[in-house]
CSV table of C-alpha atoms and ligand atoms in Angstrom, one decimal:
chain,number,residue,atom,x,y,z
A,1,UNK,CA,28.2,13.0,9.9
A,2,UNK,CA,25.3,11.7,12.1
A,3,UNK,CA,22.7,13.0,9.6
A,4,UNK,CA,24.5,11.5,6.6
A,5,UNK,CA,24.5,8.2,8.3
A,6,UNK,CA,21.0,8.5,9.2
A,7,UNK,CA,20.0,9.4,5.8
A,8,UNK,CA,22.2,6.5,4.5
A,9,UNK,CA,20.5,4.1,6.8
A,10,UNK,CA,17.2,5.3,5.7
A,11,UNK,CA,18.1,5.0,2.0
A,12,UNK,CA,17.3,8.6,1.2
A,13,UNK,CA,20.7,9.6,-0.3
A,14,UNK,CA,20.0,7.9,-3.7
A,15,UNK,CA,16.5,9.5,-4.1
A,16,UNK,CA,18.0,13.1,-3.0
A,17,UNK,CA,20.3,13.0,-6.1
A,18,UNK,CA,18.4,11.2,-8.2
A,19,UNK,CA,16.9,12.7,-11.3
A,20,UNK,CA,17.0,9.4,-13.4
A,21,UNK,CA,14.5,6.7,-13.6
A,22,UNK,CA,14.6,4.3,-10.7
A,23,UNK,CA,16.2,0.7,-11.2
A,24,UNK,CA,14.6,-1.2,-8.5
A,25,UNK,CA,17.5,-3.8,-8.9
A,26,UNK,CA,19.7,-1.0,-7.1
A,27,UNK,CA,17.4,1.7,-5.7
A,28,UNK,CA,16.4,1.4,-2.3
A,29,UNK,CA,14.0,3.5,-0.1
A,30,UNK,CA,11.8,3.5,2.9
A,31,UNK,CA,8.8,5.1,3.5
A,32,UNK,CA,5.1,5.1,4.2
A,33,UNK,CA,1.7,4.4,2.7
A,34,UNK,CA,-0.9,7.2,2.5
A,35,UNK,CA,-3.8,5.1,3.7
A,36,UNK,CA,-7.1,6.5,4.4
A,37,UNK,CA,-6.7,9.3,2.1
A,38,UNK,CA,-8.0,8.5,-1.5
A,39,UNK,CA,-9.1,5.1,-0.1
A,40,UNK,CA,-11.2,5.1,3.0
A,41,UNK,CA,-11.1,2.4,5.7
A,42,UNK,CA,-13.2,2.3,8.8
A,43,UNK,CA,-10.3,1.1,10.8
A,44,UNK,CA,-8.0,4.0,10.0
A,45,UNK,CA,-10.1,6.8,11.2
A,46,UNK,CA,-12.9,6.0,13.8
A,47,UNK,CA,-14.0,9.6,14.0
A,48,UNK,CA,-14.5,9.9,10.3
A,49,UNK,CA,-16.2,6.7,10.1
A,50,UNK,CA,-18.4,7.4,13.2
A,51,UNK,CA,-19.5,10.8,11.6
A,52,UNK,CA,-20.2,9.6,7.9
A,53,UNK,CA,-19.9,5.7,7.7
A,54,UNK,CA,-22.8,4.8,9.7
A,55,UNK,CA,-23.4,1.2,9.5
A,56,UNK,CA,-21.5,0.9,6.4
A,57,UNK,CA,-18.5,-1.5,6.4
A,58,UNK,CA,-16.9,-0.1,3.1
A,59,UNK,CA,-16.7,3.0,1.1
A,60,UNK,CA,-19.0,1.9,-1.5
A,61,UNK,CA,-22.1,1.7,1.1
A,62,UNK,CA,-20.7,4.7,2.9
A,63,UNK,CA,-21.2,6.5,-0.5
A,64,UNK,CA,-24.6,5.0,-1.1
A,65,UNK,CA,-25.7,5.9,2.3
A,66,UNK,CA,-24.5,9.5,2.0
A,67,UNK,CA,-26.2,10.1,-1.4
A,68,UNK,CA,-25.3,13.6,-2.9
A,69,UNK,CA,-23.4,14.3,0.2
A,70,UNK,CA,-20.7,11.7,-0.7
A,71,UNK,CA,-19.0,14.0,-3.2
A,72,UNK,CA,-18.6,16.9,-1.0
A,73,UNK,CA,-17.7,14.7,2.2
A,74,UNK,CA,-14.9,13.1,0.1
A,75,UNK,CA,-13.8,16.0,-1.7
A,76,UNK,CA,-13.2,17.7,1.8
A,77,UNK,CA,-11.4,14.5,2.9
A,78,UNK,CA,-9.0,14.6,-0.1
A,79,UNK,CA,-8.4,18.3,0.6
A,80,UNK,CA,-7.5,18.0,4.3
A,81,UNK,CA,-6.6,14.5,5.3
A,82,UNK,CA,-3.0,14.7,3.9
A,83,UNK,CA,-1.7,18.1,3.2
A,84,UNK,CA,1.6,19.2,2.1
A,85,UNK,CA,2.4,19.9,5.9
A,86,UNK,CA,2.0,16.1,6.3
A,87,UNK,CA,4.6,15.6,3.6
A,88,UNK,CA,7.1,18.0,5.4
A,89,UNK,CA,6.5,16.0,8.6
A,90,UNK,CA,7.1,12.6,6.8
A,91,UNK,CA,10.3,14.1,5.1
A,92,UNK,CA,11.5,15.1,8.6
A,93,UNK,CA,11.2,11.3,9.5
A,94,UNK,CA,13.3,10.1,6.7
A,95,UNK,CA,10.5,9.2,4.3
A,96,UNK,CA,11.6,8.7,0.7
A,97,UNK,CA,8.9,6.8,-0.8
A,98,UNK,CA,5.2,7.4,-0.7
A,99,UNK,CA,2.9,4.3,-1.7
A,100,UNK,CA,-0.5,6.1,-2.4
A,101,UNK,CA,-3.5,3.9,-2.6
A,102,UNK,CA,-6.2,4.9,-4.9
A,103,UNK,CA,-9.6,3.4,-5.8
A,104,UNK,CA,-10.1,2.7,-9.6
A,105,UNK,CA,-12.7,5.4,-9.5
A,106,UNK,CA,-10.0,8.0,-9.2
A,107,UNK,CA,-9.0,7.2,-12.6
A,108,UNK,CA,-12.4,6.5,-14.4
A,109,UNK,CA,-16.0,6.9,-13.8
A,110,UNK,CA,-17.9,3.6,-14.7
A,111,UNK,CA,-21.6,3.7,-14.6
A,112,UNK,CA,-23.1,1.3,-11.8
A,113,UNK,CA,-19.9,1.9,-9.6
A,114,UNK,CA,-20.9,3.6,-6.1
A,115,UNK,CA,-17.3,4.5,-5.7
A,116,UNK,CA,-17.0,8.3,-6.0
A,117,UNK,CA,-15.2,9.8,-9.2
A,118,UNK,CA,-14.2,13.3,-8.3
A,119,UNK,CA,-11.0,15.4,-8.2
A,120,UNK,CA,-8.8,12.6,-6.6
A,121,UNK,CA,-6.0,12.9,-9.5
A,122,UNK,CA,-5.6,16.6,-8.8
A,123,UNK,CA,-4.9,16.2,-5.2
A,124,UNK,CA,-2.7,13.4,-6.0
A,125,UNK,CA,-0.7,15.6,-8.3
A,126,UNK,CA,-0.3,18.4,-5.9
A,127,UNK,CA,0.8,16.2,-3.0
A,128,UNK,CA,3.1,14.2,-5.3
A,129,UNK,CA,4.6,17.4,-6.9
A,130,UNK,CA,5.4,18.7,-3.5
A,131,UNK,CA,7.0,15.6,-2.4
A,132,UNK,CA,9.0,15.4,-5.5
A,133,UNK,CA,10.1,18.8,-5.9
A,134,UNK,CA,10.9,19.5,-2.2
A,135,UNK,CA,12.3,16.1,-1.1
A,136,UNK,CA,12.9,13.9,-4.2
A,137,UNK,CA,10.4,11.3,-2.9
A,138,UNK,CA,9.4,8.5,-5.2
A,139,UNK,CA,6.0,7.8,-5.5
A,140,UNK,CA,4.2,4.6,-6.0
A,141,UNK,CA,0.6,4.9,-7.6
A,142,UNK,CA,-1.1,2.0,-6.1
A,143,UNK,CA,-4.5,1.1,-7.8
A,144,UNK,CA,-6.0,-0.6,-4.6
A,145,UNK,CA,-9.3,-1.8,-5.9
A,146,UNK,CA,-10.4,-3.0,-9.5
A,147,UNK,CA,-13.9,-3.2,-11.1
A,148,UNK,CA,-16.1,-6.1,-9.9
A,149,UNK,CA,-14.0,-6.5,-6.8
A,150,UNK,CA,-10.6,-8.0,-6.2
A,151,UNK,CA,-10.7,-9.6,-2.9
A,152,UNK,CA,-14.2,-9.5,-1.2
A,153,UNK,CA,-13.0,-6.9,1.2
A,154,UNK,CA,-13.9,-3.2,1.4
A,155,UNK,CA,-10.6,-2.4,-0.1
A,156,UNK,CA,-11.0,-4.4,-3.1
A,157,UNK,CA,-14.0,-2.4,-4.4
A,158,UNK,CA,-16.8,-3.6,-1.5
A,159,UNK,CA,-17.4,-6.3,0.9
A,160,UNK,CA,-18.4,-9.5,-0.9
A,161,UNK,CA,-17.4,-8.5,-4.3
A,162,UNK,CA,-15.2,-11.0,-6.1
A,163,UNK,CA,-16.3,-10.3,-9.6
A,164,UNK,CA,-13.2,-9.1,-11.1
A,165,UNK,CA,-11.8,-12.7,-11.5
A,166,UNK,CA,-12.4,-14.4,-14.9
A,167,UNK,CA,-14.6,-11.3,-15.9
A,168,UNK,CA,-13.4,-10.1,-19.4
A,169,UNK,CA,-15.5,-6.7,-19.0
A,170,UNK,CA,-13.7,-6.1,-15.6
A,171,UNK,CA,-10.3,-6.8,-17.2
A,172,UNK,CA,-10.8,-4.6,-19.9
A,173,UNK,CA,-12.0,-1.8,-17.6
A,174,UNK,CA,-8.9,-2.4,-15.4
A,175,UNK,CA,-6.6,-1.9,-18.4
A,176,UNK,CA,-8.4,1.4,-19.2
A,177,UNK,CA,-7.6,2.5,-15.7
A,178,UNK,CA,-3.9,1.6,-16.3
A,179,UNK,CA,-3.9,3.6,-19.5
A,180,UNK,CA,-5.1,6.6,-17.4
A,181,UNK,CA,-2.5,6.1,-14.8
A,182,UNK,CA,0.2,6.0,-17.4
A,183,UNK,CA,-1.3,9.2,-18.9
A,184,UNK,CA,-1.2,10.8,-15.6
A,185,UNK,CA,2.4,9.8,-15.1
A,186,UNK,CA,3.6,10.8,-18.5
A,187,UNK,CA,2.0,14.2,-18.2
A,188,UNK,CA,3.3,14.8,-14.6
A,189,UNK,CA,6.5,16.5,-15.6
A,190,UNK,CA,8.5,14.1,-13.7
A,191,UNK,CA,7.6,10.5,-15.1
A,192,UNK,CA,11.0,9.3,-13.5
A,193,UNK,CA,9.5,9.8,-10.2
A,194,UNK,CA,6.7,7.1,-10.3
A,195,UNK,CA,6.2,3.4,-10.3
A,196,UNK,CA,2.8,1.9,-10.9
A,197,UNK,CA,1.4,-0.7,-8.8
A,198,UNK,CA,-1.8,-2.0,-10.9
A,199,UNK,CA,-3.7,-4.3,-8.2
A,200,UNK,CA,-3.6,-5.0,-4.4
A,201,UNK,CA,-4.1,-8.2,-2.6
A,202,UNK,CA,-6.0,-10.3,-4.9
A,203,UNK,CA,-7.8,-13.2,-3.3
A,204,UNK,CA,-10.6,-15.4,-4.3
A,205,UNK,CA,-10.5,-18.3,-1.7
A,206,UNK,CA,-11.7,-16.2,1.4
A,207,UNK,CA,-15.5,-16.5,0.5
A,208,UNK,CA,-16.1,-19.0,3.4
A,209,UNK,CA,-13.6,-17.8,6.0
A,210,UNK,CA,-11.0,-15.0,6.3
A,211,UNK,CA,-8.7,-17.4,8.0
A,212,UNK,CA,-6.3,-17.8,5.2
A,213,UNK,CA,-6.3,-14.2,4.3
A,214,UNK,CA,-2.3,-13.2,4.5
A,215,UNK,CA,-1.3,-16.6,3.3
A,216,UNK,CA,-0.6,-18.0,-0.1
A,217,UNK,CA,-3.6,-20.3,0.1
A,218,UNK,CA,-6.2,-17.2,-0.2
A,219,UNK,CA,-5.7,-17.1,-4.2
A,220,UNK,CA,-6.6,-20.2,-6.1
A,221,UNK,CA,-4.5,-21.2,-9.2
A,222,UNK,CA,-7.2,-20.3,-11.3
A,223,UNK,CA,-7.4,-17.1,-9.7
A,224,UNK,CA,-3.7,-16.5,-10.2
A,225,UNK,CA,-3.8,-17.4,-13.9
A,226,UNK,CA,-6.2,-14.3,-14.2
A,227,UNK,CA,-4.0,-12.1,-12.4
A,228,UNK,CA,-0.9,-13.4,-14.5
A,229,UNK,CA,-3.1,-12.5,-17.6
A,230,UNK,CA,-3.6,-9.1,-16.3
A,231,UNK,CA,-0.1,-8.2,-15.0
A,232,UNK,CA,1.4,-9.3,-18.4
A,233,UNK,CA,-1.2,-6.9,-20.0
A,234,UNK,CA,-0.2,-4.2,-17.9
A,235,UNK,CA,3.6,-4.6,-18.5
A,236,UNK,CA,2.9,-4.8,-22.1
A,237,UNK,CA,1.0,-1.5,-22.1
A,238,UNK,CA,3.5,0.3,-19.9
A,239,UNK,CA,6.4,-0.8,-21.8
A,240,UNK,CA,5.0,0.3,-25.1
A,241,UNK,CA,4.5,3.9,-23.8
A,242,UNK,CA,7.5,4.2,-21.5
A,243,UNK,CA,9.6,1.2,-20.5
A,244,UNK,CA,11.5,3.1,-18.0
A,245,UNK,CA,8.4,3.2,-15.7
A,246,UNK,CA,8.6,0.2,-13.2
A,247,UNK,CA,5.8,-1.8,-12.4
A,248,UNK,CA,5.2,-3.1,-8.7
A,249,UNK,CA,3.3,-6.3,-8.6
A,250,UNK,CA,1.5,-7.3,-5.4
A,251,UNK,CA,1.2,-11.0,-6.2
A,252,UNK,CA,-1.3,-11.5,-3.2
A,253,UNK,CA,0.4,-13.6,-0.6
A,254,UNK,CA,2.3,-16.0,-2.6
A,255,UNK,CA,6.0,-16.3,-2.9
A,256,UNK,CA,7.6,-14.2,-5.9
A,257,UNK,CA,8.9,-17.6,-7.0
A,258,UNK,CA,5.3,-18.8,-7.6
A,259,UNK,CA,5.0,-16.0,-10.4
A,260,UNK,CA,8.6,-16.1,-12.1
A,261,UNK,CA,7.8,-18.5,-15.1
A,262,UNK,CA,4.6,-16.3,-15.9
A,263,UNK,CA,6.6,-13.1,-16.2
A,264,UNK,CA,9.1,-12.1,-19.1
A,265,UNK,CA,12.8,-12.3,-17.9
A,266,UNK,CA,13.3,-8.7,-19.0
A,267,UNK,CA,10.1,-7.2,-17.3
A,268,UNK,CA,11.0,-4.0,-15.7
A,269,UNK,CA,9.1,-5.3,-12.6
A,270,UNK,CA,9.5,-5.2,-8.7
A,271,UNK,CA,7.4,-7.5,-6.3
A,272,UNK,CA,5.5,-6.0,-3.4
A,273,UNK,CA,5.3,-8.3,-0.4
A,274,UNK,CA,3.1,-7.4,2.4
A,275,UNK,CA,4.1,-8.4,5.9
A,276,UNK,CA,1.4,-8.3,8.7
A,277,UNK,CA,1.3,-10.2,11.8
A,278,UNK,CA,-1.8,-8.9,14.0
A,279,UNK,CA,-3.4,-12.2,13.1
A,280,UNK,CA,-1.0,-14.7,11.9
A,281,UNK,CA,0.8,-16.7,13.4
A,282,UNK,CA,-1.3,-16.3,16.4
A,283,UNK,CA,1.5,-16.9,18.7
A,284,UNK,CA,3.2,-13.6,17.4
A,285,UNK,CA,3.9,-11.2,20.2
A,286,UNK,CA,5.6,-7.9,20.3
A,287,UNK,CA,8.7,-9.7,22.1
A,288,UNK,CA,9.0,-12.2,19.4
A,289,UNK,CA,8.3,-9.9,16.5
A,290,UNK,CA,11.9,-9.3,15.3
A,291,UNK,CA,12.5,-13.0,14.8
A,292,UNK,CA,9.3,-13.2,13.0
A,293,UNK,CA,10.2,-10.3,10.7
A,294,UNK,CA,13.7,-11.8,10.1
A,295,UNK,CA,12.1,-15.2,9.0
A,296,UNK,CA,9.7,-13.2,6.5
A,297,UNK,CA,12.5,-11.4,5.0
A,298,UNK,CA,14.4,-14.7,4.4
A,299,UNK,CA,11.4,-16.7,3.3
A,300,UNK,CA,8.7,-14.4,1.7
A,301,UNK,CA,11.0,-12.7,-0.7
A,302,UNK,CA,11.7,-15.3,-3.4
A,303,UNK,CA,15.0,-16.4,-4.7
A,304,UNK,CA,15.8,-13.2,-6.3
A,305,UNK,CA,14.9,-13.2,-10.0
A,306,UNK,CA,13.1,-9.9,-9.5
A,307,UNK,CA,13.8,-7.2,-6.7
A,308,UNK,CA,11.3,-7.0,-3.8
A,309,UNK,CA,9.9,-4.2,-1.7
A,310,UNK,CA,7.8,-4.6,1.4
A,311,UNK,CA,4.8,-2.3,0.2
A,312,UNK,CA,2.9,-3.0,3.4
A,313,UNK,CA,3.7,-3.7,7.1
A,314,UNK,CA,3.0,-2.9,10.7
A,315,UNK,CA,4.2,-3.7,14.1
A,316,UNK,CA,0.9,-4.8,15.5
A,317,UNK,CA,1.3,-8.5,16.9
A,318,UNK,CA,-1.5,-11.0,17.5
A,319,UNK,CA,-0.8,-10.9,21.2
A,320,UNK,CA,0.6,-9.1,24.0
A,321,UNK,CA,1.2,-5.9,22.3
A,322,UNK,CA,3.6,-3.8,24.3
A,323,UNK,CA,4.3,0.0,24.2
A,324,UNK,CA,7.9,-0.4,25.3
A,325,UNK,CA,8.7,-2.6,22.4
A,326,UNK,CA,7.2,-0.5,19.6
A,327,UNK,CA,10.4,1.4,18.8
A,328,UNK,CA,12.7,-1.4,18.7
A,329,UNK,CA,10.3,-3.4,16.4
A,330,UNK,CA,9.9,-0.5,14.1
A,331,UNK,CA,13.5,0.0,13.6
A,332,UNK,CA,14.1,-3.6,13.5
A,333,UNK,CA,11.6,-4.0,10.6
A,334,UNK,CA,12.9,-1.2,8.7
A,335,UNK,CA,16.4,-2.2,9.0
A,336,UNK,CA,15.9,-6.0,8.1
A,337,UNK,CA,13.7,-5.0,5.1
A,338,UNK,CA,16.3,-2.7,3.9
A,339,UNK,CA,18.9,-5.4,4.3
A,340,UNK,CA,17.1,-8.1,2.6
A,341,UNK,CA,14.9,-6.2,0.0
A,342,UNK,CA,14.8,-2.8,-1.6
A,343,UNK,CA,13.1,-1.3,1.3
A,344,UNK,CA,9.5,-0.9,2.8
A,345,UNK,CA,6.6,1.3,3.0
A,346,UNK,CA,4.7,1.4,6.5
A,347,UNK,CA,1.1,1.0,6.9
A,348,UNK,CA,0.3,3.9,7.2
A,349,UNK,CA,1.2,7.5,7.6
A,350,UNK,CA,-1.7,8.6,9.6
A,351,UNK,CA,-4.0,6.4,11.9
A,352,UNK,CA,-6.3,7.2,14.5
A,353,UNK,CA,-8.4,4.1,14.7
A,354,UNK,CA,-9.3,3.0,18.4
A,355,UNK,CA,-10.0,-0.7,17.7
A,356,UNK,CA,-8.6,-2.8,20.6
A,357,UNK,CA,-5.5,-4.8,20.4
A,358,UNK,CA,-4.5,-7.6,22.7
A,359,UNK,CA,-2.2,-6.2,25.2
A,360,UNK,CA,-1.6,-2.4,25.7
A,361,UNK,CA,-3.4,0.3,23.8
A,362,UNK,CA,-5.3,0.4,20.7
A,363,UNK,CA,-4.7,0.3,17.1
A,364,UNK,CA,-3.5,3.9,16.6
A,365,UNK,CA,-0.5,3.2,19.2
A,366,UNK,CA,0.8,0.7,16.6
A,367,UNK,CA,-0.1,1.7,13.1
A,368,UNK,CA,0.5,5.6,13.0
A,369,UNK,CA,3.8,6.4,11.4
A,370,UNK,CA,3.6,10.2,12.2
A,371,UNK,CA,3.6,9.5,15.9
A,372,UNK,CA,6.7,7.5,15.5
A,373,UNK,CA,8.3,10.3,13.8
A,374,UNK,CA,7.0,12.9,16.4
A,375,UNK,CA,8.6,10.7,19.1
A,376,UNK,CA,11.9,10.6,17.3
A,377,UNK,CA,11.6,6.7,17.0
A,378,UNK,CA,12.8,6.2,13.4
A,379,UNK,CA,16.6,5.6,13.6
A,380,UNK,CA,17.0,2.1,11.9
A,381,UNK,CA,20.8,2.6,11.6
A,382,UNK,CA,21.2,2.3,15.2
A,383,UNK,CA,19.3,-0.8,15.8
A,384,UNK,CA,21.8,-3.9,15.9
A,385,UNK,CA,20.0,-6.5,13.8
A,386,UNK,CA,21.2,-9.9,13.1
A,387,UNK,CA,19.0,-12.5,11.6
B,401,LIG,C1,-13.5,5.0,19.2
B,401,LIG,O1,-13.9,6.3,18.5
B,401,LIG,C2,-15.4,6.5,18.1
B,401,LIG,C3,-15.5,7.5,17.2
B,401,LIG,O2,-14.7,8.8,17.6
B,401,LIG,C4,-15.9,6.5,19.3
B,401,LIG,O3,-17.5,6.8,19.1
B,401,LIG,C5,-15.7,5.5,20.3
B,401,LIG,O4,-16.5,5.6,21.6
B,401,LIG,C6,-14.4,5.2,20.4
B,401,LIG,N1,-14.3,3.9,21.1
B,401,LIG,C7,-13.5,3.9,22.0
B,401,LIG,C8,-13.3,2.4,22.7
B,401,LIG,O5,-12.7,4.7,22.7
B,402,LIG,C1,-27.8,0.4,7.5
B,402,LIG,O1,-28.7,1.6,7.5
B,402,LIG,C2,-29.6,2.0,6.6
B,402,LIG,C3,-30.2,3.4,6.6
B,402,LIG,O2,-29.1,4.2,6.7
B,402,LIG,C4,-30.5,0.9,6.2
B,402,LIG,O3,-31.3,1.1,5.2
B,402,LIG,C5,-30.0,-0.5,6.3
B,402,LIG,O4,-30.6,-1.6,6.4
B,402,LIG,C6,-28.8,-0.5,7.5
B,402,LIG,N1,-28.1,-1.8,7.3
B,402,LIG,C7,-27.7,-2.7,8.1
B,402,LIG,C8,-26.9,-3.9,7.7
B,402,LIG,O5,-28.1,-2.6,9.3
B,403,LIG,C1,-12.8,19.6,-8.6
B,403,LIG,O1,-11.9,20.9,-8.7
B,403,LIG,C2,-12.3,21.8,-9.6
B,403,LIG,C3,-11.3,22.9,-9.9
B,403,LIG,O2,-10.7,23.4,-8.6
B,403,LIG,C4,-13.5,22.4,-9.1
B,403,LIG,O3,-13.9,23.6,-9.9
B,403,LIG,C5,-14.6,21.5,-9.0
B,403,LIG,O4,-15.8,21.9,-8.4
B,403,LIG,C6,-14.0,20.3,-8.2
B,403,LIG,N1,-15.1,19.3,-8.2
B,403,LIG,C7,-15.6,18.9,-7.1
B,403,LIG,C8,-16.5,17.6,-7.3
B,403,LIG,O5,-15.6,19.1,-6.1
B,404,LIG,C1,-18.0,-8.3,-14.4
B,404,LIG,O1,-17.4,-7.1,-13.8
B,404,LIG,C2,-18.2,-5.9,-13.9
B,404,LIG,C3,-17.5,-4.7,-13.4
B,404,LIG,O2,-16.6,-4.3,-14.1
B,404,LIG,C4,-19.4,-6.2,-13.0
B,404,LIG,O3,-20.1,-5.0,-13.1
B,404,LIG,C5,-20.1,-7.3,-13.6
B,404,LIG,O4,-21.4,-7.7,-12.7
B,404,LIG,C6,-19.3,-8.6,-13.5
B,404,LIG,N1,-20.0,-9.6,-14.2
B,404,LIG,C7,-19.9,-10.8,-13.8
B,404,LIG,C8,-20.5,-11.9,-14.4
B,404,LIG,O5,-19.6,-11.2,-12.6
B,405,LIG,C1,4.6,-20.2,17.0
B,405,LIG,O1,3.9,-21.4,16.3
B,405,LIG,C2,4.7,-22.1,15.4
B,405,LIG,C3,3.8,-23.0,14.7
B,405,LIG,O2,2.7,-23.5,15.6
B,405,LIG,C4,5.8,-22.6,15.8
B,405,LIG,O3,6.7,-23.3,14.8
B,405,LIG,C5,6.7,-21.4,16.5
B,405,LIG,O4,7.8,-21.8,17.0
B,405,LIG,C6,5.9,-20.7,17.5
B,405,LIG,N1,6.7,-19.4,17.7
B,405,LIG,C7,7.0,-19.1,19.2
B,405,LIG,C8,7.8,-17.8,19.4
B,405,LIG,O5,6.3,-19.7,19.9
């Protein structure tokens, strides 16, 4: 009985009995991102970056600096950072959805790109198969970067790269990438287990300063028009091949309402809203985080024309981070997002970065979902939450 309640609270029961395609209007699931696996970030794994990254601020430069060693170093990373044992551990913690960030180079090798194209999709396939076969997990394939650069950040291609916007070559290449993702899913043996997330955090107004990142103002109307052109082309392509595969749209930090009139009413689409408070608002603390998450769940999720998933979030607060409040904040977030949206995926499954935070500890104390599972902290059903 308790186990059943626990699973129901986490939203895993539907996926355990699911053999059909996911309809995100009714499907609910919670899970994690597999950050730092097929997309490297200096903050996620300090030891890896210290060993291989040198003075590089992004994977593009890391690879440039490593030269011919880049391939072997990254292939080793793919083989070891996430293994089937990690998936077993996540399953134990009730994880029912995996959002998996990939660089575009996982899908296609463009001349001139310093991002490494190797065996990413083979590793992706073997981890996804394990998660699907053994645990009925749902897989969100996240194309985290796009050619030319999506947001000037290391994750969008490389630091200082914004050339994806208003660039027809980059758009055409992006659609080739999506065609390859569609092929992968269609040939996976379980296409019903996948959702496609074709872009992440597009931003073009963070060139002077990063202070508006995480707010609607980080993407211009002109930039949004380009995003709209892309997402419509993606919807068109996916629906022509298999209209049952959902598309998850990370519409930067704008409200889903902003996009409604630019998307066909019958699109098989779910919005992905990201919720972070490690910088904004600057008065967020571990103590007031639950109230902030309540406000997010009500205000950032739109008026309901399309379903919403919280594709990334974490419990680090801008100020006064507290060890003692982590368990409460974790379960509050999972519970609230499960109540107001179709669920959430935490950023991220494994995190050993040691950057300092305001208050107690370092980043790894707040961002590592694996530790939360090991500590038996994941029990959102038991958190009494009222917004
Ligand atoms: C963080 O980790 C790196 C790499 O392991 C190490 O060189 C550095 O000293 C650590 N910093 C702190 C503050 O512990
Ligand atoms: C980083 O190191 C490389 C050599 O490994 C050097 O060529 C480059 O100038 C350095 N860049 C910075 C920003 O320090
Ligand atoms: C990719 O995997 C294949 C098959 O396992 C292997 O033969 C090949 O060497 C791998 N490529 C790289 C770049 O590691
Ligand atoms: C357009 O994007 C491509 C990447 O696909 C990039 O190589 C090129 O420099 C960009 N062109 C402009 C004019 O920004
Ligand atoms: C944080 O600041 C905002 C705007 O300055 C204010 O509306 C809000 O009440 C503050 N929250 C707390 C918990 O102090």
